[in-house]
mmCIF file of C-alpha atoms in Angstrom:
data_model
loop_
_atom_site.group_PDB
_atom_site.id
_atom_site.type_symbol
_atom_site.label_atom_id
_atom_site.label_comp_id
_atom_site.label_asym_id
_atom_site.label_seq_id
_atom_site.Cartn_x
_atom_site.Cartn_y
_atom_site.Cartn_z
ATOM 1 C CA MET R 26 155.336 141.068 146.977
ATOM 2 C CA LYS R 27 157.815 142.906 146.134
ATOM 3 C CA THR R 28 161.220 141.407 144.684
ATOM 4 C CA GLN R 29 164.941 142.508 144.912
ATOM 5 C CA GLU R 30 166.389 143.143 141.853
ATOM 6 C CA SER R 31 169.174 140.106 141.975
ATOM 7 C CA GLU R 32 166.184 137.902 142.825
ATOM 8 C CA GLU R 33 164.718 139.324 139.496
ATOM 9 C CA THR R 34 167.992 138.690 137.531
ATOM 10 C CA TYR R 35 168.198 134.913 139.342
ATOM 11 C CA LEU R 36 164.233 134.077 138.189
ATOM 12 C CA GLU R 37 164.811 135.560 134.921
ATOM 13 C CA THR R 38 168.030 133.724 133.803
ATOM 14 C CA ILE R 39 165.703 130.383 135.363
ATOM 15 C CA PHE R 40 163.143 131.154 132.663
ATOM 16 C CA ILE R 41 165.808 131.903 129.836
ATOM 17 C CA LEU R 42 167.658 129.256 130.395
ATOM 18 C CA GLY R 43 164.574 126.650 130.670
ATOM 19 C CA LYS R 44 162.831 128.400 127.766
ATOM 20 C CA GLY R 45 163.778 125.268 125.536
ATOM 21 C CA GLY R 46 162.458 122.600 127.876
ATOM 22 C CA GLU R 47 166.090 122.343 128.922
ATOM 23 C CA ALA R 48 166.473 121.538 132.851
ATOM 24 C CA VAL R 49 168.235 123.948 134.400
ATOM 25 C CA ARG R 50 170.990 123.143 137.176
ATOM 26 C CA SER R 51 172.762 125.731 139.690
ATOM 27 C CA VAL R 52 175.689 125.243 138.114
ATOM 28 C CA ASP R 53 173.968 126.761 134.714
ATOM 29 C CA ILE R 54 172.861 129.565 136.411
ATOM 30 C CA ALA R 55 176.581 130.023 138.194
ATOM 31 C CA LYS R 56 177.995 129.848 134.423
ATOM 32 C CA GLU R 57 175.201 132.164 133.055
ATOM 33 C CA LEU R 58 175.769 135.073 135.355
ATOM 34 C CA ASN R 59 179.450 134.513 136.007
ATOM 35 C CA TYR R 60 178.882 133.833 139.868
ATOM 36 C CA SER R 61 180.182 131.170 142.320
ATOM 37 C CA ARG R 62 178.081 128.181 142.703
ATOM 38 C CA ALA R 63 177.822 128.997 146.521
ATOM 39 C CA SER R 64 176.468 132.196 145.955
ATOM 40 C CA ILE R 65 174.074 130.272 143.700
ATOM 41 C CA SER R 66 173.391 127.752 146.415
ATOM 42 C CA VAL R 67 172.500 130.900 148.683
ATOM 43 C CA ALA R 68 170.527 132.695 146.096
ATOM 44 C CA MET R 69 168.304 129.741 145.237
ATOM 45 C CA LYS R 70 167.455 128.909 148.991
ATOM 46 C CA ASN R 71 165.957 132.383 149.595
ATOM 47 C CA LEU R 72 164.081 131.977 146.592
ATOM 48 C CA ARG R 73 163.100 128.769 147.687
ATOM 49 C CA GLU R 74 161.409 129.799 150.686
ATOM 50 C CA LYS R 75 159.795 132.619 149.356
ATOM 51 C CA SER R 76 158.108 129.983 147.041
ATOM 52 C CA LEU R 77 159.326 131.279 143.821
ATOM 53 C CA ILE R 78 161.245 128.104 142.605
ATOM 54 C CA GLU R 79 161.320 124.491 143.881
ATOM 55 C CA VAL R 80 164.093 121.937 143.340
ATOM 56 C CA THR R 81 163.348 118.665 142.151
ATOM 57 C CA GLN R 82 164.969 115.563 143.769
ATOM 58 C CA ASN R 83 167.496 115.504 141.031
ATOM 59 C CA GLY R 84 168.567 119.170 141.503
ATOM 60 C CA HIS R 85 166.803 120.625 138.612
ATOM 61 C CA ILE R 86 165.056 124.447 139.523
ATOM 62 C CA GLN R 87 161.893 125.077 138.124
ATOM 63 C CA LEU R 88 159.851 128.223 138.403
ATOM 64 C CA THR R 89 156.508 128.407 140.647
ATOM 65 C CA ASP R 90 153.715 130.328 138.997
ATOM 66 C CA LYS R 91 154.678 133.132 141.024
ATOM 67 C CA GLY R 92 158.264 132.884 139.857
ATOM 68 C CA LEU R 93 156.861 132.599 136.439
ATOM 69 C CA VAL R 94 154.974 135.798 136.632
ATOM 70 C CA ILE R 95 158.088 137.749 137.967
ATOM 71 C CA ALA R 96 160.594 136.311 135.446
ATOM 72 C CA SER R 97 158.369 136.655 132.377
ATOM 73 C CA SER R 98 157.720 139.956 133.323
ATOM 74 C CA MET R 99 161.509 141.124 133.144
ATOM 75 C CA TYR R 100 162.080 138.822 130.170
ATOM 76 C CA GLU R 101 159.599 141.207 128.241
ATOM 77 C CA ARG R 102 160.585 144.007 129.866
ATOM 78 C CA HIS R 103 164.526 143.193 129.159
ATOM 79 C CA THR R 104 163.394 142.070 125.519
ATOM 80 C CA LEU R 105 161.089 145.035 124.685
ATOM 81 C CA ILE R 106 163.559 147.818 126.077
ATOM 82 C CA SER R 107 166.523 146.532 124.276
ATOM 83 C CA GLU R 108 165.022 146.243 121.127
ATOM 84 C CA TRP R 109 163.986 149.710 121.158
ATOM 85 C CA LEU R 110 166.879 151.081 122.466
ATOM 86 C CA THR R 111 168.949 149.177 119.097
ATOM 87 C CA SER R 112 166.215 150.767 117.045
ATOM 88 C CA LEU R 113 166.815 154.032 118.189
ATOM 89 C CA GLY R 114 170.529 153.680 116.995
ATOM 90 C CA VAL R 115 172.265 152.135 120.470
ATOM 91 C CA THR R 116 174.462 149.165 119.659
ATOM 92 C CA ARG R 117 173.180 146.193 120.878
ATOM 93 C CA ASP R 118 175.839 145.555 123.856
ATOM 94 C CA ILE R 119 175.267 148.471 125.193
ATOM 95 C CA ALA R 120 170.896 148.245 124.814
ATOM 96 C CA VAL R 121 171.243 144.971 126.497
ATOM 97 C CA ARG R 122 173.230 146.196 129.398
ATOM 98 C CA ASP R 123 171.113 149.178 129.411
ATOM 99 C CA ALA R 124 167.735 147.167 129.404
ATOM 100 C CA CYS R 125 169.161 145.213 132.228
ATOM 101 C CA LYS R 126 169.588 148.243 134.379
ATOM 102 C CA MET R 127 166.701 149.650 133.085
ATOM 103 C CA GLU R 128 164.053 146.759 133.544
ATOM 104 C CA HIS R 129 164.543 146.716 137.290
ATOM 105 C CA THR R 130 163.801 150.140 137.983
ATOM 106 C CA LEU R 131 161.066 151.251 135.525
ATOM 107 C CA SER R 132 157.964 151.170 136.990
ATOM 108 C CA ASP R 133 154.868 149.336 135.752
ATOM 109 C CA GLU R 134 152.980 152.661 134.828
ATOM 110 C CA SER R 135 156.210 153.589 132.384
ATOM 111 C CA PHE R 136 156.878 150.565 130.975
ATOM 112 C CA ALA R 137 153.317 150.475 130.269
ATOM 113 C CA ALA R 138 153.768 153.722 128.214
ATOM 114 C CA ILE R 139 156.870 152.377 126.721
ATOM 115 C CA LYS R 140 155.140 149.213 125.633
ATOM 116 C CA ARG R 141 152.170 151.598 123.928
ATOM 117 C CA HIS R 142 154.265 153.715 122.110
ATOM 118 C CA ILE R 143 156.111 151.241 120.532
ATOM 119 C CA GLU R 144 153.092 149.374 119.680
ATOM 120 C CA LYS R 145 151.877 152.255 118.012
ATOM 121 C CA SER R 146 154.832 152.560 115.847
#
């Protein structure tokens, strides 16, 4: 299933916020992304309809297995690309900002090639 950049961003944000075992709520996502709660509500509805997240009775948002695959992939891309750019001398802020853009548009083939190159270095 092809996902949109915004969906990938939401899933990655849920992944990051929940990494420490913390419960993730819509308000947490809104605060992290600096979006309105109404926007987050619509986005979570769409992700739920695509079976990428589940929302518990107490409002906690959890990634489904499908959502976790996408979120962890985006997180890996973001982390690897931002660290790589930083190692090339790009400032941390710019590297993180550029990685956010690149992680969504880079093909699987190109990402795999970059990853192999970095791992050889």
